């Protein structure tokens, strides 16, 4: 199927070529000064200097779980309404997933359901930002504090989102972002982990590169003699990816502004369409709008008809509890049932021309 209007687009400015060439031919392409520069830019943008760039958001989630000391038999409360990348790292650490239900008007994890699922084995909560819209972070962090549990935000969809006057990246113990190809900004592949505490940040810095201290002054024999206290990963970002990230960051404000303007237009156009229900967003937070999700009764029919008209629409993520790898954790999730039966995402991003937005509106409002 050839789509005229796609759900995603890779953002790659031509201006990246010159700095990229310089880095590629510089004689240093591993984790070095460009990574540090990118981290400084990200830290200033978000307002949190405890940032670790990594090779993916999946790595960021796994590293965050390690920093929470999640291990064999521990329980992690999470949502099934997400990308499998949110939950596969829990299995990688031999821990158990406990699904909490969601708010069916936003797609985000429900704090009341989280509270009902806490046991003395609960080590962490993963709160994912569906489509870029922040979950109830205040309520979630209050519950976590009460029970001594850590909060990890999966903000893969939410770079640039805001909650109660602050950019996402400041509210919980750990916040994970994705710079994968089709996200707001990309480093081809990449991610970042923002930590609340200096202690977690310092430990994370070691664990992202085999547990070895790269800042160690004595490099006489490639750090061979330094004792490694705790096993780590090869999760770090390199200077080539960071060079792309530095260039991409010059465009982030425009990308977010255009996403939000497009969604404003779409919301206004569908306001009086009684076949469509819009998600219900509060005004104490600002979505980064990676996805524009609507609720519709006969979504399979809608999908077929929209695809025939050249407009790509999709649920984007399958509910995770449907996968065999997660089958032992299945439980009743009535609001996931409700949301998943009606939700579908339609194109809305920064790349759409005005006439394309008009075509989407006309196709949908004239009865698809
Ligand atoms: C919600 C969510 N979490 C995590 C990820 C993983 O991101 P990455 O591809 O950077 O590992 C994705 C990827 O799309 C995602 O949508």
Tab-separated table of C-alpha atoms and ligand atoms in Angstrom:
chain	number	residue	atom	x	y	z
A	1	UNK	CA	0.000	0.000	0.000
A	2	UNK	CA	1.383	3.352	-1.085
A	3	UNK	CA	0.270	6.018	1.406
A	4	UNK	CA	-0.078	9.651	0.377
A	5	UNK	CA	-0.041	10.746	4.005
A	6	UNK	CA	2.073	8.873	6.527
A	7	UNK	CA	1.888	8.624	10.310
A	8	UNK	CA	5.619	9.161	10.761
A	9	UNK	CA	8.518	10.923	9.122
A	10	UNK	CA	12.238	10.923	9.776
A	11	UNK	CA	13.467	14.417	10.652
A	12	UNK	CA	16.925	14.844	9.124
A	13	UNK	CA	18.102	18.369	8.249
A	14	UNK	CA	20.628	18.724	5.430
A	15	UNK	CA	22.716	20.902	7.763
A	16	UNK	CA	23.799	17.731	9.584
A	17	UNK	CA	26.102	16.690	6.730
A	18	UNK	CA	28.973	19.103	7.479
A	19	UNK	CA	29.346	18.441	11.230
A	20	UNK	CA	28.783	14.737	10.626
A	21	UNK	CA	31.587	14.612	8.079
A	22	UNK	CA	33.867	16.448	10.513
A	23	UNK	CA	33.132	13.955	13.295
A	24	UNK	CA	33.464	10.918	11.022
A	25	UNK	CA	36.910	12.061	9.830
A	26	UNK	CA	38.083	13.430	13.181
A	27	UNK	CA	39.844	10.249	14.247
A	28	UNK	CA	37.507	9.882	17.225
A	29	UNK	CA	34.056	8.364	16.718
A	30	UNK	CA	33.370	6.640	20.063
A	31	UNK	CA	31.961	8.248	23.208
A	32	UNK	CA	33.823	11.543	23.484
A	33	UNK	CA	33.433	15.330	23.316
A	34	UNK	CA	30.347	15.323	21.080
A	35	UNK	CA	28.504	13.110	23.554
A	36	UNK	CA	29.412	15.536	26.326
A	37	UNK	CA	28.274	18.516	24.222
A	38	UNK	CA	24.952	16.800	23.375
A	39	UNK	CA	24.386	15.974	27.046
A	40	UNK	CA	24.977	19.610	28.000
A	41	UNK	CA	22.454	20.771	25.394
A	42	UNK	CA	19.883	18.207	26.582
A	43	UNK	CA	20.504	19.035	30.245
A	44	UNK	CA	19.987	22.766	29.626
A	45	UNK	CA	16.863	22.171	27.540
A	46	UNK	CA	15.180	19.902	30.085
A	47	UNK	CA	16.576	21.687	33.157
A	48	UNK	CA	18.220	18.596	34.670
A	49	UNK	CA	21.980	18.094	34.380
A	50	UNK	CA	21.916	14.440	35.421
A	51	UNK	CA	21.553	13.154	31.861
A	52	UNK	CA	23.105	10.031	30.375
A	53	UNK	CA	22.865	9.582	26.612
A	54	UNK	CA	22.534	5.967	25.528
A	55	UNK	CA	22.124	3.843	22.420
A	56	UNK	CA	18.319	3.561	22.826
A	57	UNK	CA	15.353	4.224	25.073
A	58	UNK	CA	15.062	0.476	25.613
A	59	UNK	CA	18.563	0.601	27.123
A	60	UNK	CA	17.512	3.598	29.227
A	61	UNK	CA	14.584	1.624	30.675
A	62	UNK	CA	16.778	-1.391	31.406
A	63	UNK	CA	19.450	0.784	33.008
A	64	UNK	CA	16.808	2.567	35.119
A	65	UNK	CA	15.455	-0.780	36.323
A	66	UNK	CA	19.011	-1.861	37.232
A	67	UNK	CA	19.500	1.378	39.145
A	68	UNK	CA	16.297	0.538	41.055
A	69	UNK	CA	17.990	-2.802	41.888
A	70	UNK	CA	15.198	-4.757	40.193
A	71	UNK	CA	16.101	-8.428	40.005
A	72	UNK	CA	14.837	-12.007	40.160
A	73	UNK	CA	11.288	-12.272	41.513
A	74	UNK	CA	10.763	-8.536	42.034
A	75	UNK	CA	7.571	-6.945	40.747
A	76	UNK	CA	7.354	-3.943	38.451
A	77	UNK	CA	3.990	-2.259	37.884
A	78	UNK	CA	3.544	-1.168	34.302
A	79	UNK	CA	1.014	-0.610	31.536
A	80	UNK	CA	0.079	-2.997	28.753
A	81	UNK	CA	-0.915	-0.053	26.535
A	82	UNK	CA	2.530	0.736	25.186
A	83	UNK	CA	5.399	-0.393	22.989
A	84	UNK	CA	6.856	-3.757	24.040
A	85	UNK	CA	10.133	-1.878	24.650
A	86	UNK	CA	8.601	-0.562	27.888
A	87	UNK	CA	8.186	-4.045	29.296
A	88	UNK	CA	10.778	-6.354	27.724
A	89	UNK	CA	13.556	-4.904	29.938
A	90	UNK	CA	11.586	-6.129	32.998
A	91	UNK	CA	11.853	-9.687	31.654
A	92	UNK	CA	15.545	-9.151	30.875
A	93	UNK	CA	16.085	-8.661	34.621
A	94	UNK	CA	14.053	-11.794	35.551
A	95	UNK	CA	11.429	-9.661	37.265
A	96	UNK	CA	7.638	-9.944	37.083
A	97	UNK	CA	5.310	-7.561	35.310
A	98	UNK	CA	2.173	-6.516	37.160
A	99	UNK	CA	-0.214	-4.743	34.823
A	100	UNK	CA	-2.093	-1.755	36.166
A	101	UNK	CA	-5.182	-0.546	34.313
A	102	UNK	CA	-5.338	2.747	32.427
A	103	UNK	CA	-7.477	5.841	32.214
A	104	UNK	CA	-9.614	5.062	29.127
A	105	UNK	CA	-9.848	8.743	28.188
A	106	UNK	CA	-6.046	9.233	27.874
A	107	UNK	CA	-4.466	5.778	27.474
A	108	UNK	CA	-2.173	6.457	30.450
A	109	UNK	CA	-1.637	4.295	33.532
A	110	UNK	CA	-4.172	4.951	36.321
A	111	UNK	CA	-2.729	5.846	39.768
A	112	UNK	CA	-5.695	4.215	41.553
A	113	UNK	CA	-5.023	0.934	39.792
A	114	UNK	CA	-1.287	1.237	40.597
A	115	UNK	CA	-2.097	1.554	44.295
A	116	UNK	CA	-4.240	-1.600	44.192
A	117	UNK	CA	-1.400	-3.627	42.657
A	118	UNK	CA	1.371	-2.799	45.140
A	119	UNK	CA	2.767	-5.701	47.180
A	120	UNK	CA	5.874	-6.053	49.330
A	121	UNK	CA	7.701	-7.285	46.185
A	122	UNK	CA	7.013	-4.106	44.182
A	123	UNK	CA	10.290	-2.359	43.332
A	124	UNK	CA	9.295	0.099	40.620
A	125	UNK	CA	6.475	1.658	38.628
A	126	UNK	CA	6.857	2.437	34.936
A	127	UNK	CA	4.666	5.329	33.836
A	128	UNK	CA	4.501	5.688	30.080
A	129	UNK	CA	3.359	8.871	28.308
A	130	UNK	CA	0.853	7.691	25.688
A	131	UNK	CA	1.345	9.704	22.491
A	132	UNK	CA	3.424	12.259	24.399
A	133	UNK	CA	0.763	13.217	26.977
A	134	UNK	CA	2.071	13.040	30.573
A	135	UNK	CA	0.393	10.636	33.002
A	136	UNK	CA	-0.684	11.730	36.528
A	137	UNK	CA	2.896	12.160	37.755
A	138	UNK	CA	2.036	13.928	40.995
A	139	UNK	CA	-0.338	11.200	42.170
A	140	UNK	CA	2.001	8.421	40.985
A	141	UNK	CA	5.007	9.902	42.809
A	142	UNK	CA	2.994	10.403	46.013
A	143	UNK	CA	1.976	6.711	45.979
A	144	UNK	CA	5.546	5.609	45.200
A	145	UNK	CA	6.958	7.667	48.042
A	146	UNK	CA	4.409	6.260	50.488
A	147	UNK	CA	5.516	2.696	49.685
A	148	UNK	CA	9.248	3.372	49.077
A	149	UNK	CA	9.028	2.456	45.384
A	150	UNK	CA	10.903	4.073	42.487
A	151	UNK	CA	9.187	5.722	39.507
A	152	UNK	CA	10.515	5.347	35.967
A	153	UNK	CA	8.865	7.408	33.256
A	154	UNK	CA	8.905	5.959	29.752
A	155	UNK	CA	8.800	9.278	27.917
A	156	UNK	CA	9.792	7.827	24.517
A	157	UNK	CA	6.814	9.662	22.964
A	158	UNK	CA	7.147	12.758	25.109
A	159	UNK	CA	10.333	14.708	24.413
A	160	UNK	CA	9.471	18.361	25.103
A	161	UNK	CA	6.215	17.606	26.959
A	162	UNK	CA	5.459	19.581	30.127
A	163	UNK	CA	3.754	18.819	33.434
A	164	UNK	CA	2.715	21.433	35.968
A	165	UNK	CA	5.023	24.067	34.545
A	166	UNK	CA	8.153	21.951	34.143
A	167	UNK	CA	9.555	19.996	31.218
A	168	UNK	CA	9.287	16.218	31.463
A	169	UNK	CA	12.639	14.957	32.747
A	170	UNK	CA	12.365	16.470	36.227
A	171	UNK	CA	9.467	14.825	38.030
A	172	UNK	CA	10.434	11.218	38.833
A	173	UNK	CA	13.470	9.153	39.864
A	174	UNK	CA	14.171	8.225	36.233
A	175	UNK	CA	12.938	9.521	32.878
A	176	UNK	CA	13.704	7.720	29.607
A	177	UNK	CA	13.617	9.325	26.141
A	178	UNK	CA	14.005	7.855	22.668
A	179	UNK	CA	15.970	9.360	19.778
A	180	UNK	CA	15.062	6.516	17.452
A	181	UNK	CA	14.537	7.309	13.742
A	182	UNK	CA	10.921	8.519	13.817
A	183	UNK	CA	10.833	10.324	17.160
A	184	UNK	CA	10.667	14.138	17.584
A	185	UNK	CA	14.427	14.326	17.249
A	186	UNK	CA	16.621	11.401	16.338
A	187	UNK	CA	20.234	10.342	16.504
A	188	UNK	CA	19.425	7.562	13.976
A	189	UNK	CA	19.076	5.375	17.069
A	190	UNK	CA	19.619	6.589	20.603
A	191	UNK	CA	18.089	7.498	23.920
A	192	UNK	CA	18.653	9.315	27.169
A	193	UNK	CA	18.151	8.622	30.843
A	194	UNK	CA	17.537	11.558	33.189
A	195	UNK	CA	18.138	10.794	36.874
A	196	UNK	CA	16.812	12.684	39.868
A	197	UNK	CA	19.764	11.911	42.138
A	198	UNK	CA	23.466	12.460	41.623
A	199	UNK	CA	24.125	9.033	43.101
A	200	UNK	CA	21.987	7.246	40.485
A	201	UNK	CA	23.538	9.383	37.750
A	202	UNK	CA	27.074	8.453	38.796
A	203	UNK	CA	26.263	4.743	39.079
A	204	UNK	CA	24.413	4.895	35.731
A	205	UNK	CA	27.456	6.475	34.116
A	206	UNK	CA	29.534	3.461	35.125
A	207	UNK	CA	26.922	0.864	34.191
A	208	UNK	CA	26.349	2.259	30.707
A	209	UNK	CA	29.906	1.250	29.803
A	210	UNK	CA	30.762	-2.126	31.380
A	211	UNK	CA	31.034	-0.662	34.895
A	212	UNK	CA	34.293	1.053	33.931
A	213	UNK	CA	35.057	4.649	34.946
A	214	UNK	CA	35.892	6.468	31.701
A	215	UNK	CA	36.757	9.616	33.637
A	216	UNK	CA	39.542	7.870	35.524
A	217	UNK	CA	42.659	10.016	35.121
A	218	UNK	CA	45.149	7.130	35.047
A	219	UNK	CA	44.709	5.716	31.563
A	220	UNK	CA	48.257	4.291	31.372
A	221	UNK	CA	47.137	0.872	30.195
A	222	UNK	CA	43.612	1.436	28.864
A	223	UNK	CA	42.152	1.116	32.380
A	224	UNK	CA	42.978	-2.612	32.326
A	225	UNK	CA	44.052	-2.736	35.943
A	226	UNK	CA	41.048	-0.907	37.374
A	227	UNK	CA	38.767	-3.165	39.333
A	228	UNK	CA	35.176	-3.378	38.034
A	229	UNK	CA	32.855	-3.523	41.010
A	230	UNK	CA	29.565	-4.227	39.310
A	231	UNK	CA	28.695	-5.560	35.860
A	232	UNK	CA	27.425	-3.080	33.296
A	233	UNK	CA	26.341	-2.831	29.687
A	234	UNK	CA	27.448	-1.426	26.360
A	235	UNK	CA	24.641	1.121	26.295
A	236	UNK	CA	26.528	4.403	25.734
A	237	UNK	CA	26.005	6.824	22.842
A	238	UNK	CA	28.856	7.565	20.399
A	239	UNK	CA	30.100	10.870	18.936
A	240	UNK	CA	28.606	10.165	15.492
A	241	UNK	CA	25.066	9.830	16.867
A	242	UNK	CA	25.624	12.748	19.265
A	243	UNK	CA	26.692	14.993	16.347
A	244	UNK	CA	23.340	14.302	14.690
A	245	UNK	CA	21.553	14.955	17.990
A	246	UNK	CA	23.275	18.324	18.450
A	247	UNK	CA	22.048	19.444	15.021
A	248	UNK	CA	18.532	18.059	15.590
A	249	UNK	CA	18.145	20.019	18.835
A	250	UNK	CA	18.227	23.266	16.813
A	251	UNK	CA	14.807	22.270	15.428
A	252	UNK	CA	13.007	20.914	18.496
A	253	UNK	CA	11.006	24.067	19.316
A	254	UNK	CA	9.708	24.345	15.740
A	255	UNK	CA	8.827	20.640	15.633
A	256	UNK	CA	6.819	20.851	18.846
A	257	UNK	CA	5.140	24.108	17.821
A	258	UNK	CA	4.014	22.621	14.487
A	259	UNK	CA	2.810	19.357	16.094
A	260	UNK	CA	0.730	21.331	18.582
A	261	UNK	CA	-0.693	23.701	15.944
A	262	UNK	CA	-1.710	20.770	13.713
A	263	UNK	CA	-3.463	19.028	16.578
A	264	UNK	CA	-5.271	22.199	17.510
A	265	UNK	CA	-6.628	22.365	13.960
A	266	UNK	CA	-7.639	18.680	14.006
A	267	UNK	CA	-9.297	18.934	17.437
A	268	UNK	CA	-11.328	21.950	16.317
A	269	UNK	CA	-12.373	20.189	13.119
A	270	UNK	CA	-13.552	17.029	14.916
A	271	UNK	CA	-15.226	18.819	17.824
A	272	UNK	CA	-18.711	18.333	16.421
A	273	UNK	CA	-18.168	14.962	14.735
A	274	UNK	CA	-20.292	12.625	16.857
A	275	UNK	CA	-18.601	9.509	15.460
A	276	UNK	CA	-15.277	10.559	17.016
A	277	UNK	CA	-14.313	10.957	20.642
A	278	UNK	CA	-11.225	13.021	21.371
A	279	UNK	CA	-8.929	12.125	24.246
A	280	UNK	CA	-9.490	14.166	27.361
A	281	UNK	CA	-6.475	16.316	28.211
A	282	UNK	CA	-5.994	18.475	31.318
A	283	UNK	CA	-4.603	21.987	31.129
A	284	UNK	CA	-1.906	21.433	33.785
A	285	UNK	CA	0.165	19.547	31.187
A	286	UNK	CA	1.261	19.906	27.582
A	287	UNK	CA	1.586	16.924	25.258
A	288	UNK	CA	4.526	16.574	22.898
A	289	UNK	CA	1.996	14.992	20.488
A	290	UNK	CA	4.057	12.241	18.977
A	291	UNK	CA	0.732	10.569	18.257
A	292	UNK	CA	-2.746	11.954	17.692
A	293	UNK	CA	-5.120	9.292	19.009
A	294	UNK	CA	-8.874	9.357	18.532
A	295	UNK	CA	-11.563	6.978	19.806
A	296	UNK	CA	-13.926	5.515	17.256
A	297	UNK	CA	-16.481	2.690	17.442
A	298	UNK	CA	-15.719	0.595	14.342
A	299	UNK	CA	-11.988	1.191	14.068
A	300	UNK	CA	-11.150	-1.711	11.731
A	301	UNK	CA	-13.616	-0.435	9.184
A	302	UNK	CA	-12.250	3.096	9.660
A	303	UNK	CA	-8.703	1.842	9.148
A	304	UNK	CA	-9.557	0.037	5.889
A	305	UNK	CA	-11.407	3.036	4.489
A	306	UNK	CA	-8.696	5.545	5.458
A	307	UNK	CA	-5.998	3.320	4.003
A	308	UNK	CA	-7.968	3.133	0.747
A	309	UNK	CA	-7.903	6.935	0.665
A	310	UNK	CA	-4.114	6.925	1.059
A	311	UNK	CA	-4.074	7.999	4.716
A	312	UNK	CA	-2.010	5.798	7.014
A	313	UNK	CA	-3.773	5.132	10.321
A	314	UNK	CA	-2.800	2.598	12.964
A	315	UNK	CA	-3.056	1.737	16.678
A	316	UNK	CA	0.804	2.017	16.537
A	317	UNK	CA	1.252	-0.311	19.547
A	318	UNK	CA	-0.578	-3.577	20.279
A	319	UNK	CA	-1.662	-4.074	23.874
A	320	UNK	CA	1.322	-5.904	25.355
A	321	UNK	CA	-0.603	-8.497	27.344
A	322	UNK	CA	-1.677	-10.089	24.042
A	323	UNK	CA	1.884	-11.313	23.419
A	324	UNK	CA	2.907	-14.870	24.336
A	325	UNK	CA	6.081	-13.615	26.042
A	326	UNK	CA	3.907	-11.794	28.593
A	327	UNK	CA	1.126	-14.397	28.931
A	328	UNK	CA	1.871	-15.409	32.526
A	329	UNK	CA	1.081	-11.861	33.687
A	330	UNK	CA	-2.403	-11.611	32.132
A	331	UNK	CA	-5.173	-10.186	34.301
A	332	UNK	CA	-8.434	-8.277	33.972
A	333	UNK	CA	-7.864	-4.813	32.495
A	334	UNK	CA	-11.328	-3.467	31.636
A	335	UNK	CA	-10.145	0.020	30.702
A	336	UNK	CA	-7.385	-1.323	28.426
A	337	UNK	CA	-10.135	-3.448	26.779
A	338	UNK	CA	-12.277	-0.361	26.268
A	339	UNK	CA	-9.474	1.944	25.069
A	340	UNK	CA	-7.866	-0.623	22.785
A	341	UNK	CA	-11.161	-1.499	21.104
A	342	UNK	CA	-11.680	2.123	20.049
A	343	UNK	CA	-8.290	3.827	19.691
A	344	UNK	CA	-6.595	4.650	16.423
A	345	UNK	CA	-3.874	7.156	15.529
A	346	UNK	CA	-4.117	9.458	12.538
A	347	UNK	CA	-1.368	11.562	10.910
A	348	UNK	CA	-0.770	14.910	12.613
A	349	UNK	CA	2.968	15.628	12.683
A	350	UNK	CA	5.166	18.585	11.748
A	351	UNK	CA	5.701	17.366	8.161
A	352	UNK	CA	2.042	17.709	7.091
A	353	UNK	CA	1.170	20.467	4.639
A	354	UNK	CA	-2.002	22.497	5.215
A	355	UNK	CA	-3.708	20.851	2.226
A	356	UNK	CA	-2.905	17.405	3.666
A	357	UNK	CA	-4.485	18.326	6.981
A	358	UNK	CA	-7.530	19.622	5.110
A	359	UNK	CA	-7.703	16.357	3.144
A	360	UNK	CA	-7.617	14.306	6.388
A	361	UNK	CA	-10.358	16.466	7.933
A	362	UNK	CA	-12.540	16.333	4.806
A	363	UNK	CA	-12.112	12.557	4.429
A	364	UNK	CA	-13.073	11.918	8.044
A	365	UNK	CA	-15.831	14.513	8.454
A	366	UNK	CA	-17.496	13.647	5.156
A	367	UNK	CA	-18.111	10.145	6.427
A	368	UNK	CA	-15.025	8.188	5.351
B	1	LIG	C1	6.745	3.857	24.469
B	1	LIG	C2	8.077	3.435	23.948
B	1	LIG	N1	9.026	3.070	24.813
B	1	LIG	C3	10.246	2.692	24.420
B	1	LIG	C4	10.567	2.665	23.075
B	1	LIG	C5	11.919	2.211	22.678
B	1	LIG	O1	12.664	3.216	22.086
B	1	LIG	P1	14.035	2.863	21.378
B	1	LIG	O2	13.692	2.401	19.995
B	1	LIG	O3	14.793	4.147	21.393
B	1	LIG	O4	14.681	1.797	22.167
B	1	LIG	C6	9.616	3.046	22.125
B	1	LIG	C7	9.929	3.030	20.699
B	1	LIG	O5	9.176	3.424	19.850
B	1	LIG	C8	8.336	3.428	22.568
B	1	LIG	O6	7.376	3.781	21.714
